[in-house]
Tab-separated table of C-alpha atoms in Angstrom:
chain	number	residue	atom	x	y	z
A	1	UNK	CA	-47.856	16.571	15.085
A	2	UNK	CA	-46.972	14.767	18.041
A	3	UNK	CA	-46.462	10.877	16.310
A	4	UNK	CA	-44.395	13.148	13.978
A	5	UNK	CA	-42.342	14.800	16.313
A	6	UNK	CA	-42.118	11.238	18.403
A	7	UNK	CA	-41.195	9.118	15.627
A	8	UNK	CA	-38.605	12.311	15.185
A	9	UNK	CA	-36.969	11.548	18.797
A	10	UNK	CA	-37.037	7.608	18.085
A	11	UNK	CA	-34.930	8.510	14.851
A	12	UNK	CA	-32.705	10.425	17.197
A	13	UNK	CA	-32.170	7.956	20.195
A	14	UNK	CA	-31.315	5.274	17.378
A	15	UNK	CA	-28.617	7.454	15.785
A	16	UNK	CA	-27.400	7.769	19.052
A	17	UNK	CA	-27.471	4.523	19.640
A	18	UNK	CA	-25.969	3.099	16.685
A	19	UNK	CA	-22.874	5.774	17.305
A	20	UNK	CA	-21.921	4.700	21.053
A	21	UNK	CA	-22.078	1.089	19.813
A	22	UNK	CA	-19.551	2.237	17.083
A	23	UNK	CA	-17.674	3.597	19.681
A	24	UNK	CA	-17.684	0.860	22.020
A	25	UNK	CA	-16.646	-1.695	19.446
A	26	UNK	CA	-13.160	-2.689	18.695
A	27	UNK	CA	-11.729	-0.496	15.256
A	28	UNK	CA	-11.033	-2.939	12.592
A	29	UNK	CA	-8.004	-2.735	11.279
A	30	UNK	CA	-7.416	-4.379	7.445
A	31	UNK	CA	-4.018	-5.146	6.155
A	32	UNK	CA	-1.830	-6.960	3.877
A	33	UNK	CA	1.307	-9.416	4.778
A	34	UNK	CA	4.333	-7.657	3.348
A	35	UNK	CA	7.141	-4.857	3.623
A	36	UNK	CA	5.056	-2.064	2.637
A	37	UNK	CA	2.404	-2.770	5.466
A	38	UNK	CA	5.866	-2.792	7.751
A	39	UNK	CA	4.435	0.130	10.176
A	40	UNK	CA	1.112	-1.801	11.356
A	41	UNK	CA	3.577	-4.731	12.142
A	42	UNK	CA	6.250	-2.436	13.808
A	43	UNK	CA	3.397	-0.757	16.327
A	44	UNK	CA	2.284	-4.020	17.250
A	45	UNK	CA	5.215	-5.129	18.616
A	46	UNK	CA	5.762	-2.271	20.417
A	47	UNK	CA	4.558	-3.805	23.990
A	48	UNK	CA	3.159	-0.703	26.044
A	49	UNK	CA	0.029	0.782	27.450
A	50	UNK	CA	-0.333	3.035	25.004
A	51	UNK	CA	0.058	1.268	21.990
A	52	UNK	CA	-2.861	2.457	19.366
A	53	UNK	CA	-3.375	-1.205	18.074
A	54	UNK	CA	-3.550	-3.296	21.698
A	55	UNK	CA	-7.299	-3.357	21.420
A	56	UNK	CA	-8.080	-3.463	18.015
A	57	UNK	CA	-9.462	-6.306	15.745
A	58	UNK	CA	-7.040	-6.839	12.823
A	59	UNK	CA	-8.120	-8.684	9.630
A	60	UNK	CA	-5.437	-9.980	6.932
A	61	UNK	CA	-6.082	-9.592	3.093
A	62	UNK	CA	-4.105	-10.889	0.255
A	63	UNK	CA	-4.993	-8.151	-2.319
A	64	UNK	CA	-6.021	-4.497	-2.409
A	65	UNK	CA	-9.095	-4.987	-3.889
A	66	UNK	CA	-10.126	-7.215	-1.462
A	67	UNK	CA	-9.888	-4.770	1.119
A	68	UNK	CA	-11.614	-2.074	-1.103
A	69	UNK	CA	-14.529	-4.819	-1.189
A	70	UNK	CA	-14.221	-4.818	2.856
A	71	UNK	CA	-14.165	-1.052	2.881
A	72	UNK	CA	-17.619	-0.724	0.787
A	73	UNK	CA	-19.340	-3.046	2.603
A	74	UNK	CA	-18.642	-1.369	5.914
A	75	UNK	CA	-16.084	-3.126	7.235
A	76	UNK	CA	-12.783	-2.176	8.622
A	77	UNK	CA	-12.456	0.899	9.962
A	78	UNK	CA	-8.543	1.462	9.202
A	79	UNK	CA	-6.745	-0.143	6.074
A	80	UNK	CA	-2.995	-0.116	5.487
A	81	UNK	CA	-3.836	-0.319	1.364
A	82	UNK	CA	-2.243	0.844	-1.685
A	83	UNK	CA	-3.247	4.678	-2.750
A	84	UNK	CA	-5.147	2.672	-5.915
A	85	UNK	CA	-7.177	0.635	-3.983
A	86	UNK	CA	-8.174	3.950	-2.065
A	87	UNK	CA	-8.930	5.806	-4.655
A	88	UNK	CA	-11.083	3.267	-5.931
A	89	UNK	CA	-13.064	3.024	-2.875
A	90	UNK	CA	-13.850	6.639	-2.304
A	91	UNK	CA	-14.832	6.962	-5.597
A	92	UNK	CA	-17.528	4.542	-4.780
A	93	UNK	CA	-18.422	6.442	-1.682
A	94	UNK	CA	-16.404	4.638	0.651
A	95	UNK	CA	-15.749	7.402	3.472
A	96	UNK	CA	-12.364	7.209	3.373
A	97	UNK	CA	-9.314	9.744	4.586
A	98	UNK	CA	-5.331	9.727	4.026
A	99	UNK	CA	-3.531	10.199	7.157
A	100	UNK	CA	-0.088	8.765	6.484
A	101	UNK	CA	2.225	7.141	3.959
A	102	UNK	CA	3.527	3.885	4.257
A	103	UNK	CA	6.049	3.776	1.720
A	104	UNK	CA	6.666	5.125	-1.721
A	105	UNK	CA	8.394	4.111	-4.749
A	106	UNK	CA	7.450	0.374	-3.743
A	107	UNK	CA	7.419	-1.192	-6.834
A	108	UNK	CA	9.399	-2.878	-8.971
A	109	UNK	CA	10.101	-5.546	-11.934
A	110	UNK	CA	11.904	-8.337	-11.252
A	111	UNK	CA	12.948	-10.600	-14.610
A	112	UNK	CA	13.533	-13.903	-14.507
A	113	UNK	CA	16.791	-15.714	-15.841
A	114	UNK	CA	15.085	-16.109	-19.287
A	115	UNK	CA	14.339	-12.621	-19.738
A	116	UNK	CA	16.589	-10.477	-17.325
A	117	UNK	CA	19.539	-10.889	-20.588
A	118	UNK	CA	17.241	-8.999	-22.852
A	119	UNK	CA	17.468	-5.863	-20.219
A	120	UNK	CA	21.109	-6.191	-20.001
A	121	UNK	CA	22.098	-6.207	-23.381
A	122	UNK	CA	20.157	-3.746	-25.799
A	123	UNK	CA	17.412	-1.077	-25.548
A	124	UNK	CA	14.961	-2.007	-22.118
A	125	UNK	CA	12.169	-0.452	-25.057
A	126	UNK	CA	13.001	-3.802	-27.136
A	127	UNK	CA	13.545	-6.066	-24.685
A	128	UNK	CA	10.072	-7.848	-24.550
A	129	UNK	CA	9.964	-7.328	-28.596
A	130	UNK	CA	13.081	-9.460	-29.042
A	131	UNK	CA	12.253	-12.112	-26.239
A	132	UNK	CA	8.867	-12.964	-28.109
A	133	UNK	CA	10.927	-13.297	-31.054
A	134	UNK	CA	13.824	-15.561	-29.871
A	135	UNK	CA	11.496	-17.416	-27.222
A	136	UNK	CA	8.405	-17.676	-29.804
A	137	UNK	CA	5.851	-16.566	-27.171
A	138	UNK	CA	5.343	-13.099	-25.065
A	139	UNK	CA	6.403	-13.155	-21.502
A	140	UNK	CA	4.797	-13.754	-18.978
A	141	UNK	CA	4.336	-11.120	-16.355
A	142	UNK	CA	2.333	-11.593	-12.731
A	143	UNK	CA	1.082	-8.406	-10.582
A	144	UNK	CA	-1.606	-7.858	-8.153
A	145	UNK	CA	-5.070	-7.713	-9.241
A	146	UNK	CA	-6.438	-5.104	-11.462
A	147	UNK	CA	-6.675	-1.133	-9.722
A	148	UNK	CA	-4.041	-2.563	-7.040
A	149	UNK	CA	-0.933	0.160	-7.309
A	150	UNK	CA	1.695	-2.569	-8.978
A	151	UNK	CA	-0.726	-3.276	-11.628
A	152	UNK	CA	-1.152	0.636	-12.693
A	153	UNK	CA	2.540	0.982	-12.276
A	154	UNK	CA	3.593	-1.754	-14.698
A	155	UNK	CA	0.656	-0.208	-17.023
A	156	UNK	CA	2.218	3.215	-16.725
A	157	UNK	CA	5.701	1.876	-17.185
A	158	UNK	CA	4.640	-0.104	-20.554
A	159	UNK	CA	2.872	2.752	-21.968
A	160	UNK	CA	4.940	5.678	-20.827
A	161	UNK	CA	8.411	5.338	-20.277
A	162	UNK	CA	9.110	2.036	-22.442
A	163	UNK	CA	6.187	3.221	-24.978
A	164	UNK	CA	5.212	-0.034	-25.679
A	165	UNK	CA	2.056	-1.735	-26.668
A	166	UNK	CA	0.178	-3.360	-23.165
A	167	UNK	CA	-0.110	-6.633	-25.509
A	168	UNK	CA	3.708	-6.952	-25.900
A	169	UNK	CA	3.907	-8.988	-22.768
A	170	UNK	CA	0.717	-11.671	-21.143
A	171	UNK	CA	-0.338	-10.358	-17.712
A	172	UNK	CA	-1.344	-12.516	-15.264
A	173	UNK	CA	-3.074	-11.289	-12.000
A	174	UNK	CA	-2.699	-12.836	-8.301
A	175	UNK	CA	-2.001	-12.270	-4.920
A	176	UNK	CA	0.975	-12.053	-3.036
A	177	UNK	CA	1.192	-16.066	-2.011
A	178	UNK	CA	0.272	-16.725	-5.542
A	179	UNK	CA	2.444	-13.792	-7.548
A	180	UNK	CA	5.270	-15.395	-5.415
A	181	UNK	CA	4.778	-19.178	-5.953
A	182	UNK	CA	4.774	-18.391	-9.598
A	183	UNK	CA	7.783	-16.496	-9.758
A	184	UNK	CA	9.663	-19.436	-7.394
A	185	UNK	CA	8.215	-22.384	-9.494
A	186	UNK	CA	9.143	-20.682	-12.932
A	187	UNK	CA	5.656	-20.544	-14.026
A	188	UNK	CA	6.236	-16.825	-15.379
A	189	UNK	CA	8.823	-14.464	-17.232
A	190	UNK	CA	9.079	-11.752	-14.306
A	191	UNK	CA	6.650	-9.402	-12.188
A	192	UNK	CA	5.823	-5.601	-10.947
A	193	UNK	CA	6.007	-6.513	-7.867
A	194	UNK	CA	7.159	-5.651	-3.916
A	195	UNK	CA	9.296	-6.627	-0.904
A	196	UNK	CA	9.886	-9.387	0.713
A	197	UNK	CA	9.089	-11.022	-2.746
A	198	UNK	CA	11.460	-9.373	-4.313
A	199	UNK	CA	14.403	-10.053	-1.647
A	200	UNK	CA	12.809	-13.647	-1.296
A	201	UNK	CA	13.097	-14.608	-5.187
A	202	UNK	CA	16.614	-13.258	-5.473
A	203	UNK	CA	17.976	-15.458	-2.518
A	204	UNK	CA	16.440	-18.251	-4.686
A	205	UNK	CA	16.744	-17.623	-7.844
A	206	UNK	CA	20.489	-16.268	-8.217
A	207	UNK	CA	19.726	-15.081	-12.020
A	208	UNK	CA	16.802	-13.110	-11.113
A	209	UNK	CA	17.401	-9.397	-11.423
A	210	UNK	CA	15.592	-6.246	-10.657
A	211	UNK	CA	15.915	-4.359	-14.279
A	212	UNK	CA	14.018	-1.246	-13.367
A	213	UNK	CA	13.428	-0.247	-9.856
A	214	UNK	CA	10.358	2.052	-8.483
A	215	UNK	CA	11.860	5.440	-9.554
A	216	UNK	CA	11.959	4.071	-13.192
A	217	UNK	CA	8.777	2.485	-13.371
A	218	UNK	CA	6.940	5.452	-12.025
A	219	UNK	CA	8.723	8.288	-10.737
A	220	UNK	CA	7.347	9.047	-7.240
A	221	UNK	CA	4.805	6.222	-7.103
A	222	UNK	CA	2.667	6.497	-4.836
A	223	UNK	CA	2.282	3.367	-2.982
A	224	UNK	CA	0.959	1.668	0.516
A	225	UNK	CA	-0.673	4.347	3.030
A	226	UNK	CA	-2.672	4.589	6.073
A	227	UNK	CA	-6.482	5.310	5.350
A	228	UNK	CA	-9.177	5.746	8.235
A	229	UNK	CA	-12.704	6.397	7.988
A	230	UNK	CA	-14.096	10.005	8.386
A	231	UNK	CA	-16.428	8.539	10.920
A	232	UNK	CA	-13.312	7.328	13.248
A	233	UNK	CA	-12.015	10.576	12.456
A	234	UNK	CA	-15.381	12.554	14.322
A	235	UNK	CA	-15.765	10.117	16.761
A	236	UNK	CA	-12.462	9.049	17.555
A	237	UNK	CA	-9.812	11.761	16.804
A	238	UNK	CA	-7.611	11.216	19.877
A	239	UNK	CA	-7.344	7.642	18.311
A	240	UNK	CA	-6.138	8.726	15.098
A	241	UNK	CA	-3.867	10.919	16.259
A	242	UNK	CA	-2.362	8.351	18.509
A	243	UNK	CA	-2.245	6.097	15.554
A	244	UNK	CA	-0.695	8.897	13.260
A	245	UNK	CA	1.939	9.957	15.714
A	246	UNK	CA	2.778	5.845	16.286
A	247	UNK	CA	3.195	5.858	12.441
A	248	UNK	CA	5.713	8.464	12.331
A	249	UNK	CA	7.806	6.590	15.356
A	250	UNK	CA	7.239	3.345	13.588
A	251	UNK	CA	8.424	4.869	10.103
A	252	UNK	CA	11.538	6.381	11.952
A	253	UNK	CA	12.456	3.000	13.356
A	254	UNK	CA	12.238	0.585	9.997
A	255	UNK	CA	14.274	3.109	8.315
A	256	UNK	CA	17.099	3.582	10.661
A	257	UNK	CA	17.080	0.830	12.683
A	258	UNK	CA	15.284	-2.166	11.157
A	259	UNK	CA	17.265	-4.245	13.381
A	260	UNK	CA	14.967	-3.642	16.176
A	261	UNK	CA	12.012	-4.129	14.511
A	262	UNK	CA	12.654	-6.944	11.870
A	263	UNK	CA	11.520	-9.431	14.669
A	264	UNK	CA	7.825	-8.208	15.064
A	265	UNK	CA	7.478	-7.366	11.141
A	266	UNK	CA	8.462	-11.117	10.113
A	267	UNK	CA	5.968	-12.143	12.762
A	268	UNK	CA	3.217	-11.368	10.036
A	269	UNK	CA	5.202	-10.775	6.570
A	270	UNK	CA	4.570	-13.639	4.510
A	271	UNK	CA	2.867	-15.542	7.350
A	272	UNK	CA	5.663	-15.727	9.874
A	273	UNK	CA	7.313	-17.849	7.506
A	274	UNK	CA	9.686	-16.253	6.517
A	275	UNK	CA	13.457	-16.293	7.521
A	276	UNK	CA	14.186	-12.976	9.883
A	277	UNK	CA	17.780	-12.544	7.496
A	278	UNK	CA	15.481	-12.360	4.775
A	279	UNK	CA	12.898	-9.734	6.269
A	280	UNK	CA	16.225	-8.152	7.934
A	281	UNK	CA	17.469	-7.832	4.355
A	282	UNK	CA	14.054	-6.746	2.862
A	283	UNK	CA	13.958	-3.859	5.174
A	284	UNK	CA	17.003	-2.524	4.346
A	285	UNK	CA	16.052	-2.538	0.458
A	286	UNK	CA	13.084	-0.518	1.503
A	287	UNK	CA	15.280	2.151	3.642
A	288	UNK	CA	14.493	5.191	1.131
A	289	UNK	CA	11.301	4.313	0.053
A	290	UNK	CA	9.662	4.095	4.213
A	291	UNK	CA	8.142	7.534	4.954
A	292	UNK	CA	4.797	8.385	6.650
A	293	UNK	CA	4.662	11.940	4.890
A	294	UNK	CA	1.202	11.760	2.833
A	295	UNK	CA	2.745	16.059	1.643
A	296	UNK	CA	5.316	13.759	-0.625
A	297	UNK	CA	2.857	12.197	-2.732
A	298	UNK	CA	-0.139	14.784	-3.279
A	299	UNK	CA	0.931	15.505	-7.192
A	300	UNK	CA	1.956	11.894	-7.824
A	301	UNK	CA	-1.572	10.625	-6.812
A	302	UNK	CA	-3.028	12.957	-8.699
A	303	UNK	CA	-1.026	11.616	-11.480
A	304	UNK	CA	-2.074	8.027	-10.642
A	305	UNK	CA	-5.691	9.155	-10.748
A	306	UNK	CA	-5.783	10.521	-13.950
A	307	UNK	CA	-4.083	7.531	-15.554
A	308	UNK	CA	-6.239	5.044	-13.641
A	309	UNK	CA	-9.135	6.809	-15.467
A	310	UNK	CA	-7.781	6.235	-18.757
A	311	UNK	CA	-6.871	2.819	-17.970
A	312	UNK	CA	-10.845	2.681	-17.012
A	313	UNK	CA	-9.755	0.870	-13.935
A	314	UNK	CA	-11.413	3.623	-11.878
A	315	UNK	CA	-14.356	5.220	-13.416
A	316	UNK	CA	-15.502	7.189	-10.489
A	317	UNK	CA	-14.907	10.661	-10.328
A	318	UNK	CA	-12.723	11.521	-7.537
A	319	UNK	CA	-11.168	14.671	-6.063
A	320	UNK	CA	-7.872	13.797	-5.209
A	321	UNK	CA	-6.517	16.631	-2.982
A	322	UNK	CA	-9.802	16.069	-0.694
A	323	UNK	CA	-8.386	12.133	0.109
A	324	UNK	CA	-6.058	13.441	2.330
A	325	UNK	CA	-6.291	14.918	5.689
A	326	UNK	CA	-2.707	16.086	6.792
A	327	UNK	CA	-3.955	17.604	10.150
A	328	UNK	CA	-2.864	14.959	12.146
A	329	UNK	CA	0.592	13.738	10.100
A	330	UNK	CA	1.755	17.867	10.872
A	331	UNK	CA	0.448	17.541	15.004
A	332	UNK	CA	2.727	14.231	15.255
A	333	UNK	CA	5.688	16.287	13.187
A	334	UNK	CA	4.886	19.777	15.895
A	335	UNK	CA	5.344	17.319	18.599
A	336	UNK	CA	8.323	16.013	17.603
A	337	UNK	CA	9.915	18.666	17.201
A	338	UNK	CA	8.805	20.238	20.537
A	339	UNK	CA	10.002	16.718	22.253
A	340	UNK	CA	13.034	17.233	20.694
A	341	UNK	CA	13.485	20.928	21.052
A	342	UNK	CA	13.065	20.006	25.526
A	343	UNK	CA	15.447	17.617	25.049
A	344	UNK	CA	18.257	19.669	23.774
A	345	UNK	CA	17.741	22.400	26.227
C-alpha cells in the first residue's frame, strides 16, 4: 500500500511540477508574415506595460500547415493561423480553442495579364476552358499548401460556384515568399491568394487583376483567427483575456485608422521589406474584411468543415461549434461598452 500510495504522491509533485514550469515559461506565440496576421503585428507595437505580447517568444512560419505541425508536436502555445489549419489540428487532438477572428473574406484570385481577358470578356464558368484552348495548356494556378484556407477556397470556388472540373486548371502549392515570387517572375497564370501579395503584384504588374474577390469565391470565408491552447486557457486566463481584449483594440485600429499602425505591421509583413505605401495601401483593401468577432463565422466554418472532409483534406472528425470559446471575445465587447458608457456620462 504504502510504495503505492508514494509512487501516487511522486506522480502528483511531478504534475505539479511540470505545470509551474509551464507557467513560468515564456507563451509561444506562432505566426505568419502577412495582412491577415495584421493584429499580432499591431499589439506589438503598441509600447506599454501592459502589452499581452512584451514577454512572449514569437516564432514565424511561412505556411499553415507548418504551424499545425508546431501545434501537434507541442509547440506554440498561441497561433494566429487560418480556421483550416485549426481545424486540422484539433482533429488530430491538438488542444486547441478559438478566441478571436483575424479577418474574414481574405481570399482572393488574382489573374495574370494572360488570363485576366478571359474573365473580362465571356462567362468566368468558361474562362479557364477557353484559355487551355487558345493558350494550348491549362493555367497555372499557385495557393498555399494543401488544408491551408486559400487552398479550400479556390477548391470550393472551382467546384461550387464556377462548377468546374478541379483538373481544368494545374495547381501548384507554396508559401507566401514562394506563391509571390512566382506570380512576380511570371512563372504562373494567377493565384487564390491574400494581402500584401495581392496589393504587391498589382503595383507591379499593371495588367494583373483581381477577377473574383473573397465574397465570390466563398461567401463568408472564414479565414485567419486567434487560437490558444485550452491549457493557457486553465492556467493562464487573465492572459487570454488580456490578449483577447488587445485583439479587439488592435482590430478597431487597422480598420479605422491603419495609418497609425501601418508602421509596426510592415515591420514584420513580408519581412520588413516591404514599402510602408504598399502595406498602407494593403490595409486599406482589407478595411471590411478585419474583425475579431469569432460569432461571424460559426456557420461558415462549419461549412468549411464539411467540405474539407469531402475534399479528404481533413479526415478527422471534428465538432465544430466546440472550437470556439467566445467567453472572452463577449468580456472584451462588456468592457467596452462599459468604458464607453463612463465616458459619455
Amino acid at each position: 500500500m504504502f510504495p503505492v500510495f508514494r509512487r501516487s504522491l511522486i506522480a502528483i509533485a511531478t504534475l505539479a511540477l511540470a505545470a509551474n514550469a509551464y507557467a513560468a515559461s515564456p507563451v509561444e506565440v506562432g505566426y505568419m508574415p502577412i495582412i491577415p496576421d495584421s493584429q499580432v503585428f499591431a499589439i506589438l507595437g503598441q509600447k506599454t506595460a501592459q502589452n499581452p505580447l512584451a514577454d512572449t517568444k514569437l516564432i514565424e512560419f511561412q505556411d499553415g500547415p507548418e504551424i499545425v505541425q508546431a501545434l501537434l508536436a507541442g509547440q506554440l502555445d498561441v497561433a494566429y493561423v487560418g480556421i483550416g489549419p485549426v481545424m486540422v489540428a484539433k482533429s488530430k487532438g491538438a488542444d486547441l480553442k478559438v478566441v478571436a477572428t483575424n479577418i474574414i473574406s481574405q481570399i482572393s484570385f488574382l489573374a495574370l495579364g494572360d488570363l485576366a481577358p478571359y474573365f473580362k470578356s465571356g462567362s468566368p464558368q468558361t474562362a479557364f476552358e477557353r484559355f487551355t484552348k487558345e493558350k494550348g495548356h491549362k493555367p497555372v494556378i499557385t495557393t498555399f499548401p494543401r488544408g491551408s484556407v486559400p487552398d479550400v477556397v479556390l477548391q470550393y470556388w472551382l467546384q461550387n460556384v464556377l462548377k468546374v472540373k478541379p483538373d481544368s486548371v494545374q495547381v501548384i502549392y507554396q508559401g507566401a515568399a514562394q506563391a509571390q515570387q512566382a506570380l512576380l517572375t511570371g512563372a504562373v497564370d494567377g493565384a487564390a491568394i491574400l494581402e500584401p501579395i495581392i496589393s504587391t503584384v498589382l503595383a507591379r504588374q499593371p495588367d494583373a487583376k483581381v477577377v473574383a474577390d473573397g465574397s465570390t469565391m466563398f461567401p463568408n470565408q472564414p479565414g485567419a483567427v486567434l487560437a490558444v491552447r485550452e491549457k493557457l486557457i486553465q492556467q493562464k486566463p487573465e492572459f487570454v483575456q488580456q490578449l483577447v481584449t488587445a485583439q479587439v483594440q488592435a482590430t478597431e485600429l487597422l480598420r479605422e485608422h491603419p495609418d497609425e499602425v501601418a508602421s509596426a505591421v510592415q515591420k514584420y509583413v513580408g519581412g520588413g521589406r516591404l514599402a510602408p505605401k504598399l502595406v498602407l495601401e494593403s490595409l486599406k483593401r482589407s478595411h471590411d474584411q478585419f474583425s475579431a468577432d469569432p460569432h461571424r463565422i460559426l456557420k461558415a466554418t462549419q461549412e468549411m468543415y464539411d467540405f474539407q472532409r469531402k475534399l479528404g483534406t481533413l479526415k478527422g472528425t471534428l465538432d465544430v461549434p466546440s472550437l470556439f470559446d467566445t467567453q472572452f471575445y463577449d468580456e472584451a465587447i462588456r468592457q467596452a461598452s462599459a468604458g464607453s458608457s463612463k465616458a459619455s456620462h
